[in-house]
Amino acid sequence: VSTQSTWEAVVSTQSTWEAVVSTQSTWEAVVSTQSTWEAVVSTQSTWGVYHKEVATTVDGHSLMCPVGDGRESIRHGYEDLSECVEMCNGCDGCVGFVDYHQYEQWFCVFKSSEETLALSDTHKDYYRRP
């Protein structure tokens, strides 16, 4: 625990919690109780913290975003969730992304609107761009 850190926690009655940890506005982390760490790392304080909507999706409204090597795609298979954050931050029109995490197939789909935001399977979470 750092003495220069600000800690905030949100606790819900449905046995899930999310904590936002910030150190000098240079990094943020989102933690869930499903035994997974999902870190959102930022080098610029202007990025802020993505808000996680558990078991939520956005139907349609997929957006082509740069995914590396000069390519664009509506989805990105990732090793670390921060890859999706960086790609959404670098994509004009990206308001967030849906994280699909089931059967070791982890990927995110970039979104241009939240118009069709809805509850979904437990293997989908929506991350809202700040």
PDB file of C-alpha atoms in Angstrom:
ATOM      1  CA  VAL A   1       0.000   0.000   0.000  1.00  0.00           C
ATOM      2  CA  SER A   2       1.411   3.327  -0.980  1.00  0.00           C
ATOM      3  CA  THR A   3       0.993   6.352   1.220  1.00  0.00           C
ATOM      4  CA  GLN A   4       0.631   8.486  -1.899  1.00  0.00           C
ATOM      5  CA  SER A   5      -2.357   6.566  -3.215  1.00  0.00           C
ATOM      6  CA  THR A   6      -6.019   7.416  -3.233  1.00  0.00           C
ATOM      7  CA  TRP A   7      -8.295   4.427  -2.702  1.00  0.00           C
ATOM      8  CA  GLU A   8     -11.956   4.273  -3.617  1.00  0.00           C
ATOM      9  CA  ALA A   9     -14.199   1.233  -3.499  1.00  0.00           C
ATOM     10  CA  VAL A  10     -17.741   0.598  -4.622  1.00  0.00           C
ATOM     11  CA  VAL A  11     -19.491  -2.311  -2.938  1.00  0.00           C
ATOM     12  CA  SER A  12     -22.771  -3.713  -4.203  1.00  0.00           C
ATOM     13  CA  THR A  13     -25.267  -6.032  -2.547  1.00  0.00           C
ATOM     14  CA  GLN A  14     -24.880  -8.656  -5.277  1.00  0.00           C
ATOM     15  CA  SER A  15     -21.563  -9.955  -3.914  1.00  0.00           C
ATOM     16  CA  THR A  16     -19.511  -8.148  -6.530  1.00  0.00           C
ATOM     17  CA  TRP A  17     -17.234  -5.200  -6.043  1.00  0.00           C
ATOM     18  CA  GLU A  18     -15.067  -2.951  -8.076  1.00  0.00           C
ATOM     19  CA  ALA A  19     -12.206  -0.889  -6.748  1.00  0.00           C
ATOM     20  CA  VAL A  20     -10.523   1.980  -8.437  1.00  0.00           C
ATOM     21  CA  VAL A  21      -6.954   2.625  -7.387  1.00  0.00           C
ATOM     22  CA  SER A  22      -5.152   5.722  -8.565  1.00  0.00           C
ATOM     23  CA  THR A  23      -1.536   6.728  -7.965  1.00  0.00           C
ATOM     24  CA  GLN A  24      -0.599  10.261  -9.009  1.00  0.00           C
ATOM     25  CA  SER A  25      -3.081   9.920 -11.950  1.00  0.00           C
ATOM     26  CA  THR A  26      -0.670   7.627 -13.820  1.00  0.00           C
ATOM     27  CA  TRP A  27      -2.406   4.273 -13.492  1.00  0.00           C
ATOM     28  CA  GLU A  28      -5.806   2.856 -12.722  1.00  0.00           C
ATOM     29  CA  ALA A  29      -6.974  -0.677 -12.006  1.00  0.00           C
ATOM     30  CA  VAL A  30     -10.347  -2.366 -12.068  1.00  0.00           C
ATOM     31  CA  VAL A  31     -10.692  -5.446  -9.870  1.00  0.00           C
ATOM     32  CA  SER A  32     -13.561  -7.924  -9.865  1.00  0.00           C
ATOM     33  CA  THR A  33     -14.347 -10.756  -7.471  1.00  0.00           C
ATOM     34  CA  GLN A  34     -14.456 -13.346 -10.238  1.00  0.00           C
ATOM     35  CA  SER A  35     -10.811 -14.207  -9.500  1.00  0.00           C
ATOM     36  CA  THR A  36      -9.555 -12.119 -12.401  1.00  0.00           C
ATOM     37  CA  TRP A  37      -7.509  -8.946 -12.418  1.00  0.00           C
ATOM     38  CA  GLU A  38      -8.267  -6.582 -15.223  1.00  0.00           C
ATOM     39  CA  ALA A  39      -5.855  -3.666 -15.192  1.00  0.00           C
ATOM     40  CA  VAL A  40      -6.364  -0.505 -17.130  1.00  0.00           C
ATOM     41  CA  VAL A  41      -2.994   1.197 -17.344  1.00  0.00           C
ATOM     42  CA  SER A  42      -2.741   4.815 -18.358  1.00  0.00           C
ATOM     43  CA  THR A  43       0.213   7.108 -18.965  1.00  0.00           C
ATOM     44  CA  GLN A  44      -2.004  10.160 -19.338  1.00  0.00           C
ATOM     45  CA  SER A  45      -4.350  11.315 -16.624  1.00  0.00           C
ATOM     46  CA  THR A  46      -6.786  12.542 -19.305  1.00  0.00           C
ATOM     47  CA  TRP A  47      -7.793   8.939 -20.089  1.00  0.00           C
ATOM     48  CA  GLY A  48      -9.541   8.465 -16.773  1.00  0.00           C
ATOM     49  CA  VAL A  49     -11.097   5.212 -15.614  1.00  0.00           C
ATOM     50  CA  TYR A  50     -13.331   3.040 -17.761  1.00  0.00           C
ATOM     51  CA  HIS A  51     -16.602   2.155 -16.009  1.00  0.00           C
ATOM     52  CA  LYS A  52     -17.354  -1.585 -16.022  1.00  0.00           C
ATOM     53  CA  GLU A  53     -20.952  -2.731 -16.575  1.00  0.00           C
ATOM     54  CA  VAL A  54     -20.946  -6.405 -15.494  1.00  0.00           C
ATOM     55  CA  ALA A  55     -22.916  -8.926 -17.616  1.00  0.00           C
ATOM     56  CA  THR A  56     -23.809  -6.218 -20.125  1.00  0.00           C
ATOM     57  CA  THR A  57     -23.457  -5.891 -23.897  1.00  0.00           C
ATOM     58  CA  VAL A  58     -24.208  -3.496 -26.739  1.00  0.00           C
ATOM     59  CA  ASP A  59     -25.918  -5.084 -29.740  1.00  0.00           C
ATOM     60  CA  GLY A  60     -24.716  -3.708 -33.068  1.00  0.00           C
ATOM     61  CA  HIS A  61     -22.938  -0.335 -33.229  1.00  0.00           C
ATOM     62  CA  SER A  62     -19.571  -2.047 -33.801  1.00  0.00           C
ATOM     63  CA  LEU A  63     -16.774   0.289 -34.854  1.00  0.00           C
ATOM     64  CA  MET A  64     -13.650  -0.282 -36.954  1.00  0.00           C
ATOM     65  CA  CYS A  65     -10.596   0.702 -34.898  1.00  0.00           C
ATOM     66  CA  PRO A  66      -6.830   0.431 -35.463  1.00  0.00           C
ATOM     67  CA  VAL A  67      -5.598  -2.893 -34.028  1.00  0.00           C
ATOM     68  CA  GLY A  68      -1.941  -2.741 -35.062  1.00  0.00           C
ATOM     69  CA  ASP A  69       0.184  -3.436 -38.115  1.00  0.00           C
ATOM     70  CA  GLY A  70      -1.832  -0.856 -40.076  1.00  0.00           C
ATOM     71  CA  ARG A  71      -4.979  -2.997 -39.790  1.00  0.00           C
ATOM     72  CA  GLU A  72      -8.465  -2.059 -38.558  1.00  0.00           C
ATOM     73  CA  SER A  73     -11.086  -4.360 -37.073  1.00  0.00           C
ATOM     74  CA  ILE A  74     -14.235  -4.258 -34.962  1.00  0.00           C
ATOM     75  CA  ARG A  75     -12.665  -6.756 -32.532  1.00  0.00           C
ATOM     76  CA  HIS A  76      -9.311  -7.539 -30.959  1.00  0.00           C
ATOM     77  CA  GLY A  77      -8.091 -10.736 -29.270  1.00  0.00           C
ATOM     78  CA  TYR A  78      -6.047  -9.645 -26.267  1.00  0.00           C
ATOM     79  CA  GLU A  79      -3.613 -10.926 -23.671  1.00  0.00           C
ATOM     80  CA  ASP A  80      -4.211  -7.952 -21.377  1.00  0.00           C
ATOM     81  CA  LEU A  81      -7.400  -5.872 -21.188  1.00  0.00           C
ATOM     82  CA  SER A  82      -5.319  -2.683 -21.301  1.00  0.00           C
ATOM     83  CA  GLU A  83      -4.776  -3.401 -25.029  1.00  0.00           C
ATOM     84  CA  CYS A  84      -8.494  -2.794 -25.645  1.00  0.00           C
ATOM     85  CA  VAL A  85      -8.405   0.389 -23.577  1.00  0.00           C
ATOM     86  CA  GLU A  86      -5.467   1.757 -25.561  1.00  0.00           C
ATOM     87  CA  MET A  87      -7.115   0.873 -28.875  1.00  0.00           C
ATOM     88  CA  CYS A  88     -10.450   2.451 -27.916  1.00  0.00           C
ATOM     89  CA  ASN A  89      -8.636   5.575 -26.667  1.00  0.00           C
ATOM     90  CA  GLY A  90      -6.876   5.834 -30.024  1.00  0.00           C
ATOM     91  CA  CYS A  91     -10.034   5.319 -32.096  1.00  0.00           C
ATOM     92  CA  ASP A  92     -12.216   8.254 -33.132  1.00  0.00           C
ATOM     93  CA  GLY A  93     -15.836   7.594 -32.201  1.00  0.00           C
ATOM     94  CA  CYS A  94     -15.139   4.760 -29.730  1.00  0.00           C
ATOM     95  CA  VAL A  95     -17.417   5.169 -26.677  1.00  0.00           C
ATOM     96  CA  GLY A  96     -16.416   1.843 -25.089  1.00  0.00           C
ATOM     97  CA  PHE A  97     -16.046  -1.857 -25.777  1.00  0.00           C
ATOM     98  CA  VAL A  98     -17.632  -5.197 -24.913  1.00  0.00           C
ATOM     99  CA  ASP A  99     -15.231  -7.663 -23.297  1.00  0.00           C
ATOM    100  CA  TYR A 100     -15.972 -11.284 -24.236  1.00  0.00           C
ATOM    101  CA  HIS A 101     -14.317 -13.752 -21.871  1.00  0.00           C
ATOM    102  CA  GLN A 102     -15.360 -17.386 -22.146  1.00  0.00           C
ATOM    103  CA  TYR A 103     -13.543 -20.658 -22.775  1.00  0.00           C
ATOM    104  CA  GLU A 104     -10.188 -18.875 -22.910  1.00  0.00           C
ATOM    105  CA  GLN A 105     -11.320 -16.863 -25.918  1.00  0.00           C
ATOM    106  CA  TRP A 106     -10.720 -13.308 -24.726  1.00  0.00           C
ATOM    107  CA  PHE A 107     -11.508 -10.467 -27.106  1.00  0.00           C
ATOM    108  CA  CYS A 108     -13.102  -7.044 -27.147  1.00  0.00           C
ATOM    109  CA  VAL A 109     -15.487  -5.437 -29.644  1.00  0.00           C
ATOM    110  CA  PHE A 110     -15.333  -1.661 -30.045  1.00  0.00           C
ATOM    111  CA  LYS A 111     -18.592   0.325 -29.940  1.00  0.00           C
ATOM    112  CA  SER A 112     -19.714   3.663 -31.400  1.00  0.00           C
ATOM    113  CA  SER A 113     -22.927   3.973 -29.359  1.00  0.00           C
ATOM    114  CA  GLU A 114     -24.551   2.677 -26.163  1.00  0.00           C
ATOM    115  CA  GLU A 115     -28.039   2.966 -27.642  1.00  0.00           C
ATOM    116  CA  THR A 116     -28.675  -0.800 -27.381  1.00  0.00           C
ATOM    117  CA  LEU A 117     -26.970  -1.349 -23.996  1.00  0.00           C
ATOM    118  CA  ALA A 118     -28.604  -4.388 -22.353  1.00  0.00           C
ATOM    119  CA  LEU A 119     -28.039  -7.101 -19.769  1.00  0.00           C
ATOM    120  CA  SER A 120     -26.319 -10.171 -21.159  1.00  0.00           C
ATOM    121  CA  ASP A 121     -24.550 -13.426 -20.361  1.00  0.00           C
ATOM    122  CA  THR A 122     -22.057 -13.404 -17.530  1.00  0.00           C
ATOM    123  CA  HIS A 123     -19.216 -13.812 -20.038  1.00  0.00           C
ATOM    124  CA  LYS A 124     -19.741 -10.300 -21.455  1.00  0.00           C
ATOM    125  CA  ASP A 125     -18.915  -7.008 -19.743  1.00  0.00           C
ATOM    126  CA  TYR A 126     -19.171  -3.521 -21.187  1.00  0.00           C
ATOM    127  CA  TYR A 127     -16.460  -0.936 -20.488  1.00  0.00           C
ATOM    128  CA  ARG A 128     -17.565   2.697 -20.903  1.00  0.00           C
ATOM    129  CA  ARG A 129     -14.906   5.156 -22.021  1.00  0.00           C
ATOM    130  CA  PRO A 130     -14.557   8.146 -19.676  1.00  0.00           C
TER     131      PRO A 130
END
